[in-house]
Amino acid sequence: MVKIILNGCNGKMGKVVRSLAEKYSNLSVVAGIDRKSGQGQGVFPVFDNIRRCSVKADVILDFSRPDAMDSLIDYGKEKNIGVIFCTTGYSEEQIEKMKEASKFIPVFRSANMSIGINVINKILKDISAFLYKNFDIEIIEKHHNQKVDAPSGTALMLGNTIRDSIKENIDFVNGREGIRKRAHNEIGIHSVRGGSIVGEHEVIFAGQGETIEIKHTAISREVFAVGALKACEFMSGRKNGLYSMDNLIS
C-alpha cells in the first residue's frame, strides 16, 4: 500500500485526487495539508502546515502553489520520502532548488500530469527537428478564467521540447501584436483564458499548402489525477534523483 500525503487536499484538484484514490486498492491518502484544515477531517487528518503532519507516508503529492515548495522539500528530506510536484508557475530559482533536492531525495516534477499530453510531448521530440525545415510552429493553449499563470506550464513544456530538438536558436513570442513579418525561428505561444475550460493545447505546424495540427483536450480534471496517482505508484521506494512523466511512460 502506497501511503500519500496530499498537499492542497481541499483545492479543486485535491478533491478530484481524493475521490479517485478511493478506487485504487494499492493507494491511500493518509493525510492532507491545506490552509482550510477544517475540511476533510474524518476521512484522514488535515493539517494547515506540513510541519505539523505526524502521519507516516511513502510520498508527498503536491497540487497547491509554488510557494509551498520549500516546506515540502524540507519535510521530504527530514522523513526521507519523495515529493511529486504537479504545480506550475515555478521560477527558475525554484526549479534549481528541486534539482538540488533530488540529490538527496526522489523528486518528480511535471508541468502536466496527463498521460496523453506527455505522449504528445514525446512525439514532438521525434518530429520537430524534421518539420521545422519547412513548417512554421505555433502553440495555442486555453484554460479557465481562474488560472493565474500564462503561458501555461504545459505550453512552455511543449515549446521547450520543440526548441531543444532544433539546432538553430529559437525565440518564443508570447502573443503577436504590431506590424512585422513572422521570423521562421519563432515559436508563437498564445494564451486564452475563459469560462471553465479545463485545458486545451494545440501545436500547429504550418507549411506551404498543408498544415499539421496536434491537439490535446482535457475534458475533466480526472486525467491529471490519474497521472498523479500513477506517479505516486512509480515514486514509492525510488532512490534519490529527478524524475518526470518521461520516466513514467517510457
Short mmCIF file of C-alpha atoms in Angstrom, two decimals:
data_model
loop_
_atom_site.label_atom_id
_atom_site.label_comp_id
_atom_site.label_asym_id
_atom_site.label_seq_id
_atom_site.Cartn_x
_atom_site.Cartn_y
_atom_site.Cartn_z
CA MET A 1 0.00 0.00 0.00
CA VAL A 2 1.43 3.36 -1.06
CA LYS A 3 0.62 5.97 1.60
CA ILE A 4 0.21 9.53 0.31
CA ILE A 5 0.33 12.94 1.95
CA LEU A 6 -1.77 15.20 -0.29
CA ASN A 7 -0.76 18.86 -0.21
CA GLY A 8 -3.61 21.09 -1.34
CA CYS A 9 -6.15 18.41 -0.45
CA ASN A 10 -9.11 20.80 -0.33
CA GLY A 11 -8.41 22.55 -3.62
CA LYS A 12 -10.12 21.69 -6.91
CA MET A 13 -7.53 19.14 -7.96
CA GLY A 14 -7.03 17.88 -4.42
CA LYS A 15 -10.68 16.92 -4.18
CA VAL A 16 -10.51 15.06 -7.51
CA VAL A 17 -7.41 13.16 -6.36
CA ARG A 18 -9.06 12.25 -3.05
CA SER A 19 -12.13 10.87 -4.80
CA LEU A 20 -10.19 8.90 -7.41
CA ALA A 21 -7.70 7.47 -4.90
CA GLU A 22 -10.57 5.64 -3.19
CA LYS A 23 -10.87 3.45 -6.31
CA TYR A 24 -7.25 2.22 -6.03
CA SER A 25 -6.66 -0.79 -3.78
CA ASN A 26 -2.92 -0.15 -3.60
CA LEU A 27 -3.05 3.61 -2.82
CA SER A 28 -4.29 5.54 0.19
CA VAL A 29 -4.32 9.23 1.08
CA VAL A 30 -3.36 9.07 4.76
CA ALA A 31 -3.05 12.80 5.47
CA GLY A 32 -3.86 16.12 3.87
CA ILE A 33 -2.26 19.56 4.01
CA ASP A 34 -4.38 22.62 3.37
CA ARG A 35 -4.91 26.08 4.78
CA LYS A 36 -8.59 25.08 5.04
CA SER A 37 -7.61 22.43 7.57
CA GLY A 38 -11.13 22.07 8.99
CA GLN A 39 -12.38 20.38 5.83
CA GLY A 40 -11.88 16.68 5.12
CA GLN A 41 -11.46 15.64 8.73
CA GLY A 42 -12.76 12.15 9.44
CA VAL A 43 -11.54 10.56 6.20
CA PHE A 44 -7.94 11.44 7.05
CA PRO A 45 -6.35 14.12 9.25
CA VAL A 46 -5.82 17.51 7.63
CA PHE A 47 -3.07 19.86 8.82
CA ASP A 48 -2.68 23.54 7.94
CA ASN A 49 1.09 23.10 7.61
CA ILE A 50 3.11 20.06 6.61
CA ARG A 51 5.49 20.65 9.51
CA ARG A 52 2.63 19.69 11.83
CA CYS A 53 1.97 16.40 10.00
CA SER A 54 2.75 13.40 12.20
CA VAL A 55 1.42 10.70 9.83
CA LYS A 56 3.88 8.28 8.23
CA ALA A 57 3.76 8.16 4.43
CA ASP A 58 5.65 6.97 1.37
CA VAL A 59 5.28 10.03 -0.88
CA ILE A 60 4.09 13.64 -0.85
CA LEU A 61 1.79 14.66 -3.71
CA ASP A 62 1.54 18.42 -4.28
CA PHE A 63 -1.36 20.16 -6.01
CA SER A 64 -1.08 23.62 -4.49
CA ARG A 65 1.02 26.72 -5.21
CA PRO A 66 4.74 27.22 -5.94
CA ASP A 67 5.30 28.92 -2.57
CA ALA A 68 4.78 25.56 -0.82
CA MET A 69 7.87 24.06 -2.44
CA ASP A 70 10.46 24.83 0.27
CA SER A 71 8.45 23.33 3.13
CA LEU A 72 7.68 20.18 1.11
CA ILE A 73 11.32 19.64 0.21
CA ASP A 74 12.42 20.19 3.82
CA TYR A 75 9.83 17.69 5.05
CA GLY A 76 10.78 15.18 2.35
CA LYS A 77 14.42 15.39 3.38
CA GLU A 78 13.57 15.07 7.07
CA LYS A 79 11.37 11.98 6.53
CA ASN A 80 13.38 10.62 3.58
CA ILE A 81 10.38 10.38 1.25
CA GLY A 82 9.82 11.54 -2.31
CA VAL A 83 7.93 14.63 -3.42
CA ILE A 84 5.75 14.82 -6.55
CA PHE A 85 5.25 18.40 -7.78
CA CYS A 86 2.19 18.83 -10.02
CA THR A 87 2.01 22.62 -9.82
CA THR A 88 3.08 25.14 -12.48
CA GLY A 89 4.42 28.67 -12.26
CA TYR A 90 7.79 27.87 -10.65
CA SER A 91 10.66 30.33 -11.05
CA GLU A 92 14.00 29.24 -12.47
CA GLU A 93 15.44 29.53 -8.97
CA GLN A 94 12.79 27.16 -7.58
CA ILE A 95 13.44 24.64 -10.36
CA GLU A 96 17.14 24.72 -9.46
CA LYS A 97 16.21 24.03 -5.82
CA MET A 98 14.25 20.97 -6.92
CA LYS A 99 17.27 19.73 -8.86
CA GLU A 100 19.47 20.25 -5.81
CA ALA A 101 16.98 18.45 -3.56
CA SER A 102 16.92 15.49 -5.95
CA LYS A 103 20.50 14.73 -4.89
CA PHE A 104 19.11 13.71 -1.52
CA ILE A 105 15.52 12.50 -2.13
CA PRO A 106 13.47 11.38 -5.13
CA VAL A 107 11.79 14.39 -6.77
CA PHE A 108 9.17 14.16 -9.51
CA ARG A 109 8.13 17.24 -11.48
CA SER A 110 5.81 17.63 -14.43
CA ALA A 111 4.04 20.67 -15.83
CA ASN A 112 1.13 18.44 -16.82
CA MET A 113 0.22 15.09 -15.27
CA SER A 114 -1.95 13.93 -18.18
CA ILE A 115 -0.67 10.73 -19.80
CA GLY A 116 -1.96 11.96 -23.18
CA ILE A 117 -0.16 15.31 -23.17
CA ASN A 118 3.09 13.60 -22.27
CA VAL A 119 2.69 11.13 -25.15
CA ILE A 120 2.32 14.18 -27.42
CA ASN A 121 5.44 15.67 -25.86
CA LYS A 122 7.38 12.51 -26.78
CA ILE A 123 6.05 12.69 -30.34
CA LEU A 124 7.23 16.31 -30.62
CA LYS A 125 10.75 15.21 -29.68
CA ASP A 126 10.77 12.91 -32.70
CA ILE A 127 9.20 15.13 -35.38
CA SER A 128 10.01 18.76 -34.61
CA ALA A 129 13.55 18.96 -35.97
CA PHE A 130 12.48 17.45 -39.29
CA LEU A 131 9.32 19.53 -39.71
CA TYR A 132 11.00 22.79 -38.71
CA LYS A 133 12.79 22.99 -42.05
CA ASN A 134 9.56 23.63 -43.95
CA PHE A 135 6.96 24.49 -41.33
CA ASP A 136 6.27 27.42 -39.02
CA ILE A 137 5.37 26.39 -35.47
CA GLU A 138 2.71 27.94 -33.23
CA ILE A 139 1.24 26.82 -29.89
CA ILE A 140 -2.22 27.75 -28.62
CA GLU A 141 -3.27 26.97 -25.04
CA LYS A 142 -6.68 27.53 -23.42
CA HIS A 143 -7.61 27.40 -19.73
CA HIS A 144 -10.30 28.52 -17.31
CA ASN A 145 -10.53 32.12 -16.17
CA GLN A 146 -9.06 31.40 -12.72
CA LYS A 147 -5.66 30.18 -13.95
CA VAL A 148 -3.00 32.57 -12.68
CA ASP A 149 0.00 31.84 -14.95
CA ALA A 150 0.30 32.48 -18.68
CA PRO A 151 1.59 30.92 -20.83
CA SER A 152 0.69 27.67 -19.13
CA GLY A 153 3.42 25.43 -17.81
CA THR A 154 2.34 22.80 -20.32
CA ALA A 155 2.65 25.20 -23.28
CA LEU A 156 6.16 26.05 -22.12
CA MET A 157 6.96 22.35 -21.70
CA LEU A 158 5.87 21.64 -25.28
CA GLY A 159 7.68 24.72 -26.57
CA ASN A 160 10.91 23.77 -24.78
CA THR A 161 10.70 20.23 -26.14
CA ILE A 162 10.42 21.60 -29.68
CA ARG A 163 13.18 24.18 -29.14
CA ASP A 164 15.56 21.63 -27.60
CA SER A 165 15.19 19.33 -30.62
CA ILE A 166 16.12 22.08 -33.14
CA LYS A 167 19.76 23.07 -33.68
CA GLU A 168 19.03 26.72 -34.54
CA ASN A 169 18.37 29.41 -31.96
CA ILE A 170 14.62 29.57 -31.37
CA ASP A 171 12.74 32.53 -29.90
CA PHE A 172 9.41 32.30 -28.07
CA VAL A 173 6.90 35.02 -28.93
CA ASN A 174 4.08 35.25 -26.40
CA GLY A 175 1.16 36.51 -28.48
CA ARG A 176 1.58 38.75 -31.51
CA GLU A 177 0.98 42.46 -32.00
CA GLY A 178 2.29 45.27 -34.15
CA ILE A 179 3.19 45.25 -37.82
CA ARG A 180 6.01 42.94 -38.84
CA LYS A 181 6.53 39.67 -40.64
CA ARG A 182 6.94 36.47 -38.73
CA ALA A 183 10.53 35.17 -38.42
CA HIS A 184 10.96 31.48 -39.14
CA ASN A 185 12.92 30.85 -35.95
CA GLU A 186 9.98 31.95 -33.81
CA ILE A 187 7.54 29.75 -31.92
CA GLY A 188 4.40 31.71 -31.16
CA ILE A 189 2.72 30.85 -27.85
CA HIS A 190 -0.82 32.15 -27.44
CA SER A 191 -2.88 32.04 -24.23
CA VAL A 192 -6.68 32.04 -23.98
CA ARG A 193 -8.45 32.37 -20.62
CA GLY A 194 -12.18 31.97 -20.20
CA GLY A 195 -15.04 30.17 -18.51
CA SER A 196 -14.38 26.70 -17.16
CA ILE A 197 -12.04 25.34 -19.86
CA VAL A 198 -10.10 22.53 -18.17
CA GLY A 199 -7.17 22.64 -20.57
CA GLU A 200 -6.52 22.58 -24.32
CA HIS A 201 -3.14 22.57 -26.02
CA GLU A 202 -2.62 22.67 -29.77
CA VAL A 203 0.66 22.63 -31.69
CA ILE A 204 0.39 23.85 -35.27
CA PHE A 205 2.98 23.10 -37.96
CA ALA A 206 2.04 25.40 -40.86
CA GLY A 207 3.76 24.73 -44.18
CA GLN A 208 3.25 25.59 -47.84
CA GLY A 209 -0.05 24.03 -48.89
CA GLU A 210 -0.50 21.90 -45.78
CA THR A 211 -0.95 22.19 -42.02
CA ILE A 212 -0.36 19.60 -39.32
CA GLU A 213 -2.22 20.10 -36.03
CA ILE A 214 -1.57 18.08 -32.88
CA LYS A 215 -4.14 18.76 -30.18
CA HIS A 216 -4.92 17.53 -26.70
CA THR A 217 -8.11 18.38 -24.84
CA ALA A 218 -8.61 17.63 -21.16
CA ILE A 219 -12.34 17.01 -20.72
CA SER A 220 -12.14 16.73 -16.92
CA ARG A 221 -9.57 17.22 -14.18
CA GLU A 222 -9.63 13.46 -13.61
CA VAL A 223 -7.00 12.96 -16.33
CA PHE A 224 -4.48 14.87 -14.20
CA ALA A 225 -5.45 12.93 -11.09
CA VAL A 226 -4.92 9.60 -12.87
CA GLY A 227 -1.42 10.64 -13.91
CA ALA A 228 -0.64 11.94 -10.43
CA LEU A 229 -1.67 8.70 -8.75
CA LYS A 230 0.34 6.69 -11.24
CA ALA A 231 3.29 8.91 -10.34
CA CYS A 232 2.74 8.03 -6.66
CA GLU A 233 2.93 4.34 -7.54
CA PHE A 234 6.04 4.96 -9.61
CA MET A 235 7.84 7.07 -6.98
CA SER A 236 7.25 4.89 -3.94
CA GLY A 237 10.56 3.38 -2.88
CA ARG A 238 12.60 5.17 -5.58
CA LYS A 239 16.19 6.23 -4.99
CA ASN A 240 17.10 9.92 -4.94
CA GLY A 241 17.01 11.58 -8.35
CA LEU A 242 14.96 13.84 -10.59
CA TYR A 243 12.05 12.13 -12.33
CA SER A 244 9.34 13.20 -14.80
CA MET A 245 6.46 11.81 -16.83
CA ASP A 246 9.03 10.68 -19.41
CA ASN A 247 10.29 8.15 -16.86
CA LEU A 248 6.77 7.02 -16.04
CA ILE A 249 5.58 6.40 -19.61
CA SER A 250 8.84 5.02 -21.01
#
